Every structure is written in structure tokens, then in C-alpha cells.
């Protein structure tokens, strides 16, 4: 394996060109977010190696137009149709095509490319991400909620299209890199590490009073608001266990998690012969994104070079499922199977929104998810998914239940 270079400036760019020797064509779904920014930063540092095709966003029209101009995208798409005129105006004179609305997002995802970076947050990314999968190109998947919600159905789409799926989530990128060089048959278990988030060592009573600002202050990673709150509740690690179940040849009992506050070791895989392989890197999403863009080659990323003498200590501890009940809820939904994870995810999206709006507390997030799962089970929603539309229907239904519970009060206050 080749070592990552220290900085992009210090190494000559090794273009990750396609088979014909031309630049790779890349689309970025969710280009205005944190993963979108990291992806476009890597592309800007390797200008000759990549060509940006489509960039998309939900409502941040000015950021989208600015990023589209900077990377000289062919098309920019805003999800909210009411913002079309504003986008068109912001792009005037650039030659970049403007489009708006959900259908336009799907059409943009279908434009011919070598790789799509799927970085929309939440189940809202499912339709465009599946559209990109169906085009049979490489899928650099950051949007974990797609795999959590649609799991088997999503993986069937991937297999049917012959799509090359490369995970971007750092723990799954780590497992992917390890397993590309290992005998998958001999896996004993996969351990995803978790930083533990900002409340790792807080007593429950203090977590009960935690503010939005405190939840949004992640110790190691700079990310979008939703995943940052998920890290604070540790729901993020629960979602990642479900993500791993679909990506790797393991069963639920082979998936573990370990709190590792330094976020240097991203994943450990134990084999039946007693060997444990791990992947290490500084916490910077540009590393896993670079892996997904250039695999099986290595491209330079400006990630700080890992200096273990400077890090000095790598520590590990068990996760506390009493203070972080989201872990248990996610594990139960994973074991329950069918559309339980889709309901868990939908309820969690509503709960995180409610927390960010000041309507519920941090412990209220898991409480609302738990109640929603209970009601959804009672209404017969936890069945097998037959297709993407059935997942979306279940997702919508679960959101309604969660909203009703919120309005009814009593849950999560
Ligand atoms: P973010 O909130 O910073 O960005 C989200 C992007 O999705 C934005 O471009 C936004 O415009 C777009 N978007 C939001 N709602 C949309 C909708 N309804 N329709 C269309 N577009 C919509 O999020 P992020 O932190 O970049 O995370 C993106 C995804 O990557 C998430 O699924 C997250 O779990 C995953 N991920 C992120 C990180 C990270 O470091 N940020 C790490 C691992 C995985
Ligand atoms: Mg992760």
C-alpha cells in the first residue's frame, strides 16, 4: 500500500485519469455541505485530473452558484423549485446550466460520469442517489441514511446496475481498504470506532440539560449539523452499524463498536486466526473521499500527516448504552430487520430537527425514536421493503407518527 503524501502541494499531482487517459467526470450531490466542500477542495487541488459535471443543493442557492463557478460545473441544481430564478441569476454569464426541483436532482444524478459523490444528508438523498446507482457508475457513498433506510433494496440496485460502491464514511472506508487486501471468508468481527462525541464523559443529568451549541461542538470532526448531533447522541454509530451490515459480508453479531476519543483508528477487523487489521488516519474526510475518488490508486490529499509520537496515546473504551440509548435502539432495529431501520432513521431525522429547533432535549431524541418505532410496529409498518418506493412510503409514514408524537407532547420534552 502506498503512503498518503503529507500535503497536496509537496507531491506532484498524480492524475487519477480514466481508462482513456482523460480527466475523471465527477458529480457532487449535496455540494454545499461539509462533504461537498471537502470533495470540491480535493478536486480543486487536482484540477487536471477531474471535471465537475453536476453540483446540487437543497436551498443554499448562493453557495451553490459560487461553488459551481469555482469548479466550472456543467450544471447546478437547486432542490427547491422556488429558487430557480435566483440560481439562474447567480449563474448568469457563467455558461453553467441552472435547474431546480426534485426531478431535476434525479436528472442531474443520471448525467454520464465516472463517479458520483453522494453527499445529500438524510433519506432525502435516496432518490437521486439510487438514480446515480442505476447509471452504473462508481458511487462514492457518504449518505449513510440511504443504506440505513433502504439497505437490501439499495444493495440490490447496486448489484443490478453493476455499480462500483465505495464507502466514504471514514470507518467504512477503513473497512473497505482493509478488506480489499484480506480474505473476507476469515472475518471474525468488524469494530467501528466512535469518538464518543462531546458528551462522552458527561453524567446523564448534564446531558439532559445540554444545549444545541454544546451538541454541535464535536471534539474531532467538523461536519454538517445533523451528523454532528447524531455523533452527540451516538445514533451516528448505530446508523453506521446498519450501514456496515449492508456493505460487508458479516452478520449482526459480528458488528461491534468501541469508543476511541482520538479518532485515529477508524476500524479494526479481527480474523479467525487471531490477526487484527486496522486503518489509521488523522480525522479529515478528505482522506476517505480521496480513496473513493481514486481507488484502487492513491491520490494526494492535504490531510495532516499522522504522527503517532505526537498523538502519543490511543485509548479505547466500551460504549455506555445507558447514557447513549440510541446505540441500543439502532442495534435492535438492525436485528429486527425489514423496515425497522427506515423507521428508526426517519424518526431520528425528525427528532434531530426538533432538538435543533429547541423543542426537545438530547435524551428526548432517543425517546422520540423509541416511541415512533413502538407505534410503527403497532401499525404494521415493520415489514420487508419491496422497492425504493416502499421505503419512501414507510419513511413518510414514520415521519408523520414522529410528528404526531411531538405535537402530542410528552415525548422528549
Ligand atoms: P451537510 O448538512 O453539511 O450537507 C448536506 C447537503 O445535502 C447540502 O448540500 C444540502 O444542500 C443537501 N441537502 C439537504 N437536504 C436536502 C434535500 N431535501 N434535497 C436535496 N439536497 C439536500 O451534511 P454533511 O455533513 O456534508 O453530510 C452529508 C452526508 O454525508 C450525510 O449523510 C452524513 O451522514 C454523511 N457523512 C458526513 C461526514 C462528514 O464529515 N460531514 C462523515 C461521514 C458521513
Ligand atoms: Mg463515520
GROMACS .gro file of C-alpha atoms and ligand atoms in nm:
model
  458
    1UNK     CA    1   0.000   0.000   0.000
    2UNK     CA    2   0.126   0.342  -0.085
    3UNK     CA    3   0.153   0.602   0.189
    4UNK     CA    4  -0.056   0.915   0.164
    5UNK     CA    5   0.151   1.223   0.094
    6UNK     CA    6   0.183   1.494   0.355
    7UNK     CA    7   0.035   1.779   0.157
    8UNK     CA    8  -0.101   1.818  -0.189
    9UNK     CA    9   0.149   2.094  -0.258
   10UNK     CA   10   0.452   1.882  -0.173
   11UNK     CA   11   0.387   1.598  -0.414
   12UNK     CA   12   0.345   1.623  -0.786
   13UNK     CA   13  -0.016   1.560  -0.875
   14UNK     CA   14  -0.068   1.206  -0.994
   15UNK     CA   15  -0.380   1.244  -1.200
   16UNK     CA   16  -0.636   0.972  -1.143
   17UNK     CA   17  -0.743   0.970  -1.503
   18UNK     CA   18  -0.994   0.733  -1.654
   19UNK     CA   19  -0.900   0.440  -1.879
   20UNK     CA   20  -0.876   0.666  -2.186
   21UNK     CA   21  -0.633   0.895  -2.009
   22UNK     CA   22  -0.878   1.186  -1.980
   23UNK     CA   23  -0.992   1.359  -1.661
   24UNK     CA   24  -1.250   1.180  -1.449
   25UNK     CA   25  -1.601   1.325  -1.470
   26UNK     CA   26  -1.749   1.374  -1.123
   27UNK     CA   27  -2.090   1.484  -0.995
   28UNK     CA   28  -2.138   1.600  -0.638
   29UNK     CA   29  -2.487   1.560  -0.489
   30UNK     CA   30  -2.504   1.782  -0.181
   31UNK     CA   31  -2.220   2.007  -0.298
   32UNK     CA   32  -2.290   2.286  -0.048
   33UNK     CA   33  -2.242   2.067   0.259
   34UNK     CA   34  -1.939   1.963   0.455
   35UNK     CA   35  -1.859   1.653   0.244
   36UNK     CA   36  -1.939   1.855  -0.069
   37UNK     CA   37  -1.685   2.121   0.035
   38UNK     CA   38  -1.416   1.861   0.111
   39UNK     CA   39  -1.477   1.691  -0.225
   40UNK     CA   40  -1.455   2.017  -0.420
   41UNK     CA   41  -1.141   2.112  -0.228
   42UNK     CA   42  -0.972   1.787  -0.336
   43UNK     CA   43  -1.087   1.840  -0.693
   44UNK     CA   44  -0.954   2.199  -0.694
   45UNK     CA   45  -0.612   2.069  -0.584
   46UNK     CA   46  -0.616   1.812  -0.869
   47UNK     CA   47  -0.769   2.029  -1.139
   48UNK     CA   48  -0.622   1.841  -1.433
   49UNK     CA   49  -0.747   1.507  -1.302
   50UNK     CA   50  -1.117   1.587  -1.266
   51UNK     CA   51  -1.402   1.757  -1.447
   52UNK     CA   52  -1.711   1.851  -1.248
   53UNK     CA   53  -2.039   1.765  -1.419
   54UNK     CA   54  -2.332   1.836  -1.182
   55UNK     CA   55  -2.342   2.001  -0.841
   56UNK     CA   56  -2.660   2.011  -0.633
   57UNK     CA   57  -2.800   2.166  -0.315
   58UNK     CA   58  -3.129   2.198  -0.130
   59UNK     CA   59  -3.174   2.572  -0.059
   60UNK     CA   60  -2.828   2.737  -0.031
   61UNK     CA   61  -2.851   2.900  -0.369
   62UNK     CA   62  -2.563   3.147  -0.333
   63UNK     CA   63  -2.316   2.890  -0.202
   64UNK     CA   64  -2.420   2.655  -0.482
   65UNK     CA   65  -2.367   2.918  -0.751
   66UNK     CA   66  -2.032   3.018  -0.604
   67UNK     CA   67  -1.909   2.659  -0.583
   68UNK     CA   68  -2.042   2.578  -0.932
   69UNK     CA   69  -1.847   2.874  -1.074
   70UNK     CA   70  -1.531   2.782  -0.885
   71UNK     CA   71  -1.527   2.423  -1.007
   72UNK     CA   72  -1.666   2.516  -1.352
   73UNK     CA   73  -1.950   2.265  -1.327
   74UNK     CA   74  -2.165   2.190  -1.631
   75UNK     CA   75  -2.491   2.207  -1.435
   76UNK     CA   76  -2.606   2.336  -1.096
   77UNK     CA   77  -2.934   2.214  -0.949
   78UNK     CA   78  -3.124   2.353  -0.653
   79UNK     CA   79  -3.381   2.124  -0.491
   80UNK     CA   80  -3.627   2.400  -0.402
   81UNK     CA   81  -3.806   2.495  -0.728
   82UNK     CA   82  -3.891   2.842  -0.590
   83UNK     CA   83  -3.519   2.926  -0.606
   84UNK     CA   84  -3.476   2.863  -0.978
   85UNK     CA   85  -3.478   3.231  -1.083
   86UNK     CA   86  -3.231   3.320  -0.811
   87UNK     CA   87  -2.995   3.041  -0.921
   88UNK     CA   88  -3.026   3.139  -1.288
   89UNK     CA   89  -2.944   3.498  -1.199
   90UNK     CA   90  -2.648   3.396  -0.981
   91UNK     CA   91  -2.508   3.186  -1.267
   92UNK     CA   92  -2.566   3.439  -1.544
   93UNK     CA   93  -2.273   3.475  -1.780
   94UNK     CA   94  -2.102   3.162  -1.647
   95UNK     CA   95  -2.229   2.918  -1.910
   96UNK     CA   96  -2.339   2.685  -1.629
   97UNK     CA   97  -2.682   2.538  -1.682
   98UNK     CA   98  -2.932   2.600  -1.398
   99UNK     CA   99  -3.212   2.364  -1.297
  100UNK     CA  100  -3.444   2.321  -0.998
  101UNK     CA  101  -3.677   2.073  -0.832
  102UNK     CA  102  -3.673   1.709  -0.728
  103UNK     CA  103  -3.693   1.576  -1.084
  104UNK     CA  104  -3.401   1.796  -1.185
  105UNK     CA  105  -3.197   1.646  -0.898
  106UNK     CA  106  -3.267   1.297  -1.031
  107UNK     CA  107  -3.183   1.402  -1.389
  108UNK     CA  108  -2.856   1.556  -1.272
  109UNK     CA  109  -2.770   1.232  -1.091
  110UNK     CA  110  -2.817   1.046  -1.421
  111UNK     CA  111  -2.571   1.255  -1.624
  112UNK     CA  112  -2.285   1.036  -1.752
  113UNK     CA  113  -1.989   1.050  -1.513
  114UNK     CA  114  -1.712   0.826  -1.382
  115UNK     CA  115  -1.808   0.883  -1.020
  116UNK     CA  116  -2.089   1.038  -0.818
  117UNK     CA  117  -2.019   1.163  -0.469
  118UNK     CA  118  -2.350   1.113  -0.286
  119UNK     CA  119  -2.340   1.368  -0.004
  120UNK     CA  120  -2.701   1.476   0.047
  121UNK     CA  121  -2.794   1.439   0.413
  122UNK     CA  122  -3.080   1.213   0.515
  123UNK     CA  123  -3.333   0.994   0.338
  124UNK     CA  124  -3.396   1.293   0.105
  125UNK     CA  125  -3.087   1.168  -0.078
  126UNK     CA  126  -3.235   0.829  -0.156
  127UNK     CA  127  -3.400   0.903  -0.492
  128UNK     CA  128  -3.111   1.093  -0.655
  129UNK     CA  129  -2.855   0.851  -0.510
  130UNK     CA  130  -3.043   0.549  -0.647
  131UNK     CA  131  -3.073   0.728  -0.983
  132UNK     CA  132  -2.693   0.763  -0.988
  133UNK     CA  133  -2.651   0.397  -0.886
  134UNK     CA  134  -2.877   0.291  -1.175
  135UNK     CA  135  -2.648   0.468  -1.419
  136UNK     CA  136  -2.391   0.203  -1.327
  137UNK     CA  137  -2.110   0.441  -1.245
  138UNK     CA  138  -1.886   0.447  -0.937
  139UNK     CA  139  -2.078   0.556  -0.631
  140UNK     CA  140  -1.873   0.731  -0.361
  141UNK     CA  141  -2.134   0.698  -0.088
  142UNK     CA  142  -2.131   0.944   0.203
  143UNK     CA  143  -2.508   0.942   0.255
  144UNK     CA  144  -2.532   0.664   0.514
  145UNK     CA  145  -2.907   0.719   0.559
  146UNK     CA  146  -2.963   0.562   0.213
  147UNK     CA  147  -2.814   0.236   0.332
  148UNK     CA  148  -2.984   0.252   0.671
  149UNK     CA  149  -3.329   0.316   0.521
  150UNK     CA  150  -3.318   0.114   0.205
  151UNK     CA  151  -3.047  -0.144   0.293
  152UNK     CA  152  -3.123  -0.459   0.094
  153UNK     CA  153  -3.318  -0.274  -0.174
  154UNK     CA  154  -3.031  -0.029  -0.222
  155UNK     CA  155  -2.776  -0.310  -0.247
  156UNK     CA  156  -2.997  -0.492  -0.500
  157UNK     CA  157  -2.996  -0.176  -0.712
  158UNK     CA  158  -2.617  -0.163  -0.683
  159UNK     CA  159  -2.581  -0.528  -0.792
  160UNK     CA  160  -2.833  -0.496  -1.076
  161UNK     CA  161  -2.660  -0.189  -1.220
  162UNK     CA  162  -2.307  -0.329  -1.173
  163UNK     CA  163  -2.231  -0.009  -0.981
  164UNK     CA  164  -1.897   0.009  -0.803
  165UNK     CA  165  -1.983   0.116  -0.449
  166UNK     CA  166  -1.704   0.274  -0.248
  167UNK     CA  167  -1.800   0.398   0.100
  168UNK     CA  168  -1.692   0.747   0.211
  169UNK     CA  169  -1.792   0.722   0.578
  170UNK     CA  170  -1.448   0.706   0.742
  171UNK     CA  171  -1.499   0.379   0.934
  172UNK     CA  172  -1.645   0.206   0.628
  173UNK     CA  173  -1.374   0.343   0.401
  174UNK     CA  174  -1.128   0.194   0.651
  175UNK     CA  175  -1.304  -0.146   0.640
  176UNK     CA  176  -1.321  -0.128   0.260
  177UNK     CA  177  -0.948  -0.063   0.235
  178UNK     CA  178  -0.867  -0.348   0.476
  179UNK     CA  179  -1.098  -0.595   0.305
  180UNK     CA  180  -0.966  -0.516  -0.043
  181UNK     CA  181  -0.647  -0.685   0.076
  182UNK     CA  182  -0.787  -0.957   0.300
  183UNK     CA  183  -0.979  -1.282   0.285
  184UNK     CA  184  -1.337  -1.186   0.364
  185UNK     CA  185  -1.415  -1.550   0.448
  186UNK     CA  186  -1.189  -1.530   0.753
  187UNK     CA  187  -1.354  -1.229   0.920
  188UNK     CA  188  -1.435  -1.283   1.285
  189UNK     CA  189  -1.579  -0.939   1.352
  190UNK     CA  190  -1.567  -0.574   1.246
  191UNK     CA  191  -1.525  -0.300   1.507
  192UNK     CA  192  -1.620   0.057   1.416
  193UNK     CA  193  -1.466   0.319   1.638
  194UNK     CA  194  -1.655   0.621   1.774
  195UNK     CA  195  -1.509   0.940   1.916
  196UNK     CA  196  -1.782   0.939   2.181
  197UNK     CA  197  -1.881   1.292   2.078
  198UNK     CA  198  -1.897   1.599   2.305
  199UNK     CA  199  -2.090   1.419   2.583
  200UNK     CA  200  -1.862   1.114   2.610
  201UNK     CA  201  -1.782   1.166   2.977
  202UNK     CA  202  -2.085   1.373   3.083
  203UNK     CA  203  -2.321   1.236   3.350
  204UNK     CA  204  -2.676   1.174   3.232
  205UNK     CA  205  -2.817   1.472   3.430
  206UNK     CA  206  -2.580   1.706   3.249
  207UNK     CA  207  -2.668   1.555   2.907
  208UNK     CA  208  -3.034   1.619   2.995
  209UNK     CA  209  -2.958   1.994   3.008
  210UNK     CA  210  -2.721   2.004   2.707
  211UNK     CA  211  -2.777   2.292   2.467
  212UNK     CA  212  -2.780   2.298   2.087
  213UNK     CA  213  -2.441   2.473   2.087
  214UNK     CA  214  -2.290   2.206   2.312
  215UNK     CA  215  -2.426   1.925   2.093
  216UNK     CA  216  -2.287   2.096   1.782
  217UNK     CA  217  -1.936   2.116   1.926
  218UNK     CA  218  -1.774   1.794   1.806
  219UNK     CA  219  -1.431   1.729   1.957
  220UNK     CA  220  -1.260   1.593   1.642
  221UNK     CA  221  -1.463   1.639   1.324
  222UNK     CA  222  -1.616   1.939   1.150
  223UNK     CA  223  -1.939   1.817   0.988
  224UNK     CA  224  -2.295   1.914   0.898
  225UNK     CA  225  -2.541   1.979   1.183
  226UNK     CA  226  -2.741   1.655   1.155
  227UNK     CA  227  -2.446   1.415   1.172
  228UNK     CA  228  -2.288   1.626   1.448
  229UNK     CA  229  -2.600   1.584   1.664
  230UNK     CA  230  -2.606   1.213   1.570
  231UNK     CA  231  -2.249   1.190   1.699
  232UNK     CA  232  -2.350   1.358   2.027
  233UNK     CA  233  -2.631   1.103   2.084
  234UNK     CA  234  -2.415   0.825   1.934
  235UNK     CA  235  -2.704   0.744   1.698
  236UNK     CA  236  -2.440   0.802   1.431
  237UNK     CA  237  -2.255   0.487   1.538
  238UNK     CA  238  -2.583   0.295   1.547
  239UNK     CA  239  -2.659   0.406   1.190
  240UNK     CA  240  -2.306   0.306   1.093
  241UNK     CA  241  -2.351  -0.048   1.229
  242UNK     CA  242  -2.652  -0.085   0.998
  243UNK     CA  243  -2.453   0.070   0.712
  244UNK     CA  244  -2.173  -0.183   0.772
  245UNK     CA  245  -2.417  -0.474   0.775
  246UNK     CA  246  -2.513  -0.393   0.416
  247UNK     CA  247  -2.164  -0.315   0.291
  248UNK     CA  248  -1.964  -0.606   0.430
  249UNK     CA  249  -2.006  -0.985   0.442
  250UNK     CA  250  -2.093  -1.008   0.812
  251UNK     CA  251  -2.398  -1.075   1.027
  252UNK     CA  252  -2.531  -0.851   1.302
  253UNK     CA  253  -2.347  -1.037   1.584
  254UNK     CA  254  -2.014  -0.971   1.407
  255UNK     CA  255  -2.053  -0.593   1.428
  256UNK     CA  256  -1.904  -0.411   1.725
  257UNK     CA  257  -1.820  -0.058   1.830
  258UNK     CA  258  -1.552   0.084   2.052
  259UNK     CA  259  -1.514   0.437   2.182
  260UNK     CA  260  -1.179   0.581   2.076
  261UNK     CA  261  -1.166   0.952   2.165
  262UNK     CA  262  -0.865   1.035   1.943
  263UNK     CA  263  -1.041   0.928   1.615
  264UNK     CA  264  -0.717   0.796   1.467
  265UNK     CA  265  -0.801   0.425   1.432
  266UNK     CA  266  -1.118   0.418   1.224
  267UNK     CA  267  -1.196   0.048   1.206
  268UNK     CA  268  -1.048  -0.282   1.326
  269UNK     CA  269  -1.117  -0.615   1.161
  270UNK     CA  270  -1.043  -0.936   1.350
  271UNK     CA  271  -0.979  -1.257   1.159
  272UNK     CA  272  -1.030  -1.617   1.267
  273UNK     CA  273  -0.653  -1.668   1.301
  274UNK     CA  274  -0.629  -1.400   1.571
  275UNK     CA  275  -0.492  -1.123   1.348
  276UNK     CA  276  -0.647  -0.778   1.375
  277UNK     CA  277  -0.605  -0.531   1.088
  278UNK     CA  278  -0.677  -0.163   1.141
  279UNK     CA  279  -0.669   0.155   0.934
  280UNK     CA  280  -0.530   0.476   1.084
  281UNK     CA  281  -0.550   0.836   0.964
  282UNK     CA  282  -0.594   1.184   1.103
  283UNK     CA  283  -0.966   1.273   1.123
  284UNK     CA  284  -1.008   1.454   0.791
  285UNK     CA  285  -1.279   1.344   0.548
  286UNK     CA  286  -1.059   1.436   0.255
  287UNK     CA  287  -0.874   1.108   0.310
  288UNK     CA  288  -1.173   0.873   0.265
  289UNK     CA  289  -1.309   1.093  -0.015
  290UNK     CA  290  -0.972   1.070  -0.194
  291UNK     CA  291  -0.983   0.691  -0.154
  292UNK     CA  292  -1.330   0.679  -0.309
  293UNK     CA  293  -1.235   0.908  -0.598
  294UNK     CA  294  -0.914   0.732  -0.697
  295UNK     CA  295  -0.936   0.370  -0.576
  296UNK     CA  296  -0.750   0.139  -0.648
  297UNK     CA  297  -0.487   0.408  -0.698
  298UNK     CA  298  -0.393   0.666  -0.436
  299UNK     CA  299  -0.424   1.039  -0.491
  300UNK     CA  300  -0.265   1.308  -0.274
  301UNK     CA  301  -0.486   1.462  -0.005
  302UNK     CA  302  -0.386   1.758   0.213
  303UNK     CA  303  -0.466   1.568   0.533
  304UNK     CA  304  -0.218   1.633   0.817
  305UNK     CA  305   0.041   1.356   0.823
  306UNK     CA  306  -0.023   1.114   1.107
  307UNK     CA  307   0.248   1.145   1.370
  308UNK     CA  308   0.190   0.880   1.637
  309UNK     CA  309   0.463   1.019   1.860
  310UNK     CA  310   0.273   1.348   1.867
  311UNK     CA  311  -0.063   1.173   1.924
  312UNK     CA  312   0.120   0.976   2.192
  313UNK     CA  313  -0.178   0.781   2.326
  314UNK     CA  314  -0.452   0.583   2.157
  315UNK     CA  315  -0.720   0.483   2.407
  316UNK     CA  316  -1.026   0.262   2.377
  317UNK     CA  317  -1.330   0.206   2.598
  318UNK     CA  318  -1.669   0.037   2.577
  319UNK     CA  319  -1.969   0.249   2.475
  320UNK     CA  320  -2.218   0.326   2.753
  321UNK     CA  321  -2.562   0.223   2.627
  322UNK     CA  322  -2.734   0.366   2.935
  323UNK     CA  323  -2.617   0.721   2.870
  324UNK     CA  324  -2.646   0.666   2.493
  325UNK     CA  325  -2.966   0.461   2.439
  326UNK     CA  326  -2.960   0.541   2.064
  327UNK     CA  327  -2.697   0.268   2.024
  328UNK     CA  328  -2.932   0.004   2.165
  329UNK     CA  329  -3.225   0.133   1.958
  330UNK     CA  330  -3.022   0.113   1.637
  331UNK     CA  331  -2.894  -0.233   1.721
  332UNK     CA  332  -3.249  -0.354   1.794
  333UNK     CA  333  -3.377  -0.208   1.466
  334UNK     CA  334  -3.088  -0.373   1.281
  335UNK     CA  335  -3.170  -0.711   1.438
  336UNK     CA  336  -3.545  -0.664   1.381
  337UNK     CA  337  -3.471  -0.602   1.011
  338UNK     CA  338  -3.732  -0.523   0.745
  339UNK     CA  339  -3.814  -0.154   0.750
  340UNK     CA  340  -3.736  -0.105   1.122
  341UNK     CA  341  -3.410   0.079   1.031
  342UNK     CA  342  -3.601   0.304   0.787
  343UNK     CA  343  -3.841   0.397   1.069
  344UNK     CA  344  -3.552   0.448   1.313
  345UNK     CA  345  -3.383   0.679   1.062
  346UNK     CA  346  -3.697   0.879   0.976
  347UNK     CA  347  -3.784   0.929   1.343
  348UNK     CA  348  -3.426   1.029   1.419
  349UNK     CA  349  -3.431   1.291   1.140
  350UNK     CA  350  -3.748   1.444   1.285
  351UNK     CA  351  -3.608   1.423   1.639
  352UNK     CA  352  -3.278   1.591   1.546
  353UNK     CA  353  -3.469   1.870   1.370
  354UNK     CA  354  -3.687   1.913   1.680
  355UNK     CA  355  -3.379   1.924   1.903
  356UNK     CA  356  -3.211   2.183   1.680
  357UNK     CA  357  -3.533   2.389   1.695
  358UNK     CA  358  -3.522   2.379   2.077
  359UNK     CA  359  -3.835   2.162   2.106
  360UNK     CA  360  -3.682   1.857   2.277
  361UNK     CA  361  -3.375   1.766   2.483
  362UNK     CA  362  -3.084   1.540   2.385
  363UNK     CA  363  -3.232   1.238   2.570
  364UNK     CA  364  -3.563   1.331   2.406
  365UNK     CA  365  -3.417   1.233   2.068
  366UNK     CA  366  -3.382   0.865   2.159
  367UNK     CA  367  -3.715   0.876   2.345
  368UNK     CA  368  -3.895   1.001   2.033
  369UNK     CA  369  -3.725   0.741   1.812
  370UNK     CA  370  -3.818   0.465   2.055
  371UNK     CA  371  -4.184   0.574   2.074
  372UNK     CA  372  -4.208   0.607   1.697
  373UNK     CA  373  -4.070   0.255   1.648
  374UNK     CA  374  -4.323   0.126   1.900
  375UNK     CA  375  -4.618   0.295   1.726
  376UNK     CA  376  -4.493   0.196   1.379
  377UNK     CA  377  -4.472  -0.168   1.488
  378UNK     CA  378  -4.830  -0.143   1.613
  379UNK     CA  379  -4.942  -0.007   1.275
  380UNK     CA  380  -4.776  -0.292   1.085
  381UNK     CA  381  -4.506  -0.077   0.923
  382UNK     CA  382  -4.215  -0.306   1.009
  383UNK     CA  383  -4.236  -0.534   0.705
  384UNK     CA  384  -3.992  -0.620   0.429
  385UNK     CA  385  -3.924  -0.349   0.173
  386UNK     CA  386  -4.004  -0.447  -0.185
  387UNK     CA  387  -3.859  -0.146  -0.367
  388UNK     CA  388  -3.729   0.208  -0.315
  389UNK     CA  389  -4.083   0.350  -0.327
  390UNK     CA  390  -4.197   0.121  -0.045
  391UNK     CA  391  -3.909   0.250   0.167
  392UNK     CA  392  -4.004   0.610   0.088
  393UNK     CA  393  -4.368   0.539   0.182
  394UNK     CA  394  -4.260   0.386   0.512
  395UNK     CA  395  -4.024   0.679   0.572
  396UNK     CA  396  -4.309   0.928   0.516
  397UNK     CA  397  -4.543   0.734   0.743
  398UNK     CA  398  -4.283   0.712   1.022
  399UNK     CA  399  -4.223   1.089   0.997
  400UNK     CA  400  -4.596   1.150   1.044
  401UNK     CA  401  -4.601   0.929   1.353
  402UNK     CA  402  -4.299   1.111   1.498
  403UNK     CA  403  -4.458   1.450   1.424
  404UNK     CA  404  -4.784   1.342   1.590
  405UNK     CA  405  -4.593   1.230   1.898
  406UNK     CA  406  -4.409   1.561   1.906
  407UNK     CA  407  -4.725   1.767   1.874
  408UNK     CA  408  -4.897   1.547   2.131
  409UNK     CA  409  -4.616   1.639   2.371
  410UNK     CA  410  -4.489   1.418   2.649
  411UNK     CA  411  -4.217   1.257   2.440
  412UNK     CA  412  -3.870   1.400   2.460
  413UNK     CA  413  -3.952   1.723   2.640
  414LIG     P1  414  -2.438   1.892   0.536
  414LIG     O1  415  -2.560   1.921   0.613
  414LIG     O2  416  -2.317   1.971   0.559
  414LIG     O3  417  -2.473   1.898   0.379
  414LIG     C1  418  -2.586   1.834   0.328
  414LIG     C2  419  -2.603   1.860   0.180
  414LIG     O4  420  -2.726   1.798   0.139
  414LIG     C3  421  -2.613   2.008   0.142
  414LIG     O5  422  -2.553   2.030   0.018
  414LIG     C4  423  -2.765   2.029   0.130
  414LIG     O6  424  -2.799   2.134   0.040
  414LIG     C5  425  -2.810   1.895   0.075
  414LIG     N1  426  -2.949   1.866   0.112
  414LIG     C6  427  -3.003   1.871   0.237
  414LIG     N2  428  -3.134   1.839   0.232
  414LIG     C7  429  -3.162   1.814   0.102
  414LIG     C8  430  -3.283   1.780   0.034
  414LIG     N3  431  -3.400   1.764   0.097
  414LIG     N4  432  -3.276   1.763  -0.102
  414LIG     C9  433  -3.160   1.781  -0.167
  414LIG     N5  434  -3.043   1.814  -0.107
  414LIG    C10  435  -3.045   1.830   0.025
  414LIG     O7  436  -2.409   1.735   0.560
  414LIG     P2  437  -2.267   1.661   0.558
  414LIG     O8  438  -2.206   1.668   0.691
  414LIG     O9  439  -2.189   1.701   0.437
  414LIG    O10  440  -2.315   1.509   0.540
  414LIG    C11  441  -2.363   1.460   0.416
  414LIG    C12  442  -2.382   1.310   0.427
  414LIG    O11  443  -2.254   1.250   0.448
  414LIG    C13  444  -2.468   1.267   0.548
  414LIG    O12  445  -2.544   1.156   0.512
  414LIG    C14  446  -2.366   1.228   0.653
  414LIG    O13  447  -2.414   1.129   0.742
  414LIG    C15  448  -2.254   1.171   0.567
  414LIG     N6  449  -2.122   1.181   0.631
  414LIG    C16  450  -2.070   1.304   0.658
  414LIG    C17  451  -1.946   1.315   0.721
  414LIG    C18  452  -1.886   1.449   0.748
  414LIG    O14  453  -1.771   1.455   0.794
  414LIG     N7  454  -1.952   1.559   0.724
  414LIG    C19  455  -1.877   1.199   0.755
  414LIG    C20  456  -1.932   1.074   0.725
  414LIG    C21  457  -2.055   1.067   0.662
  415LIG    MG1  458  -1.838   0.779   1.031
   0.00000   0.00000   0.00000
